[in-house]
Amino acid sequence: AQKITQTQPGMFVQEKEAVTLDCTYDTSDQSYGLFWYKQPSSGEMIFLIYQGSYDEQNATEGRYSLNFQKARKSANLVISASQLGDSAMYFCAMSSNNAGNMLTFGGGTRLMVKP
Amino acid sequence: KAGVTQTPRYLIKTRGQQVTLSCSPISGHRSVSWYQQTPGQGLQFLFEYFSETQRNKGNFPGRFSGRQFSNSRSEMNVSTLELGDSALYLCASSLSVAQGSSTDTQYFGPGTRLTVL
């Protein structure tokens, strides 16, 4: 069974500063993928970034980067230069070759950006 | 390219009724998955359809069912609605080149918010 844990229910960050959202995972599968999604108050889940378990380099997408530490089973999301529009719920999720297309989600972190 | 669309966006039903939700995937995507999001249980996987066949199923009662059409559009049905079925229902589509690929990115629609009274 797979499990995702996000230990920060809510976080504040000052506009233009960087912020790290924590995510730890548990799986017995060797091949898996880690994803981060953003959910604004409108409800739509927006894909941000992906990291494969065999990827040796940390994934980056614009202001988003994923700090992947395989031995510690962590996949933290780093948002640089926070903007007011970054205020939203953020979900960490994983899939594995043994689980098909099923995504297992963490409980989410609500990020609030202060002007 | 148009994103994933879901209709209707909002629904209000009463206990005992049934409901059908619709999802149109991104053009070219063959896999459609459904998720339920509630404040208490978070995001939970319902099922996945690929080439008109259910390929994966979560731990939900048989009142929850779905289907996929030849154009990859999918519908989800909930029969005999209960108060606890009130939730945001999210549909996601992916290319799904290979079954069970952990690299398959899912793209979500805006969701259907169902309220059961």
PDB file of C-alpha atoms in Angstrom, chain A residues 9 15 24 29 31 33 43 52 55 57 65-66 71 80 84 88-89 91 101-102 110-111:
ATOM      1  CA  PRO A   9      -1.851  21.794   7.280  1.00  0.00           C
ATOM      2  CA  GLU A  15       5.358  37.653  -1.108  1.00  0.00           C
ATOM      3  CA  THR A  24       6.987  12.143   2.676  1.00  0.00           C
ATOM      4  CA  ASP A  29       7.365  -0.395  -5.169  1.00  0.00           C
ATOM      5  CA  SER A  31       9.194   2.245  -9.797  1.00  0.00           C
ATOM      6  CA  GLY A  33       6.171   8.714  -9.685  1.00  0.00           C
ATOM      7  CA  GLY A  43     -11.531  23.454  -7.145  1.00  0.00           C
ATOM      8  CA  GLY A  52      10.249   9.752 -11.309  1.00  0.00           C
ATOM      9  CA  ASP A  55      15.352  10.316 -12.033  1.00  0.00           C
ATOM     10  CA  GLN A  57      18.207  15.037 -10.989  1.00  0.00           C
ATOM     11  CA  SER A  65      11.350  22.633  -8.003  1.00  0.00           C
ATOM     12  CA  LEU A  66      11.123  19.285  -6.310  1.00  0.00           C
ATOM     13  CA  ALA A  71      16.649   7.466   0.863  1.00  0.00           C
ATOM     14  CA  SER A  80      10.633  30.441  -5.343  1.00  0.00           C
ATOM     15  CA  LEU A  84      -0.182  36.298  -4.316  1.00  0.00           C
ATOM     16  CA  ALA A  88      -4.014  27.707  -2.686  1.00  0.00           C
ATOM     17  CA  MET A  89      -4.077  24.118  -1.454  1.00  0.00           C
ATOM     18  CA  PHE A  91      -1.281  18.259  -2.811  1.00  0.00           C
ATOM     19  CA  ASN A 101      -3.081   5.020 -12.970  1.00  0.00           C
ATOM     20  CA  MET A 102      -4.300   5.407  -9.414  1.00  0.00           C
ATOM     21  CA  ARG A 110      -2.874  25.355   2.508  1.00  0.00           C
ATOM     22  CA  LEU A 111      -0.416  28.038   1.483  1.00  0.00           C
TER      23      LEU A 111
END
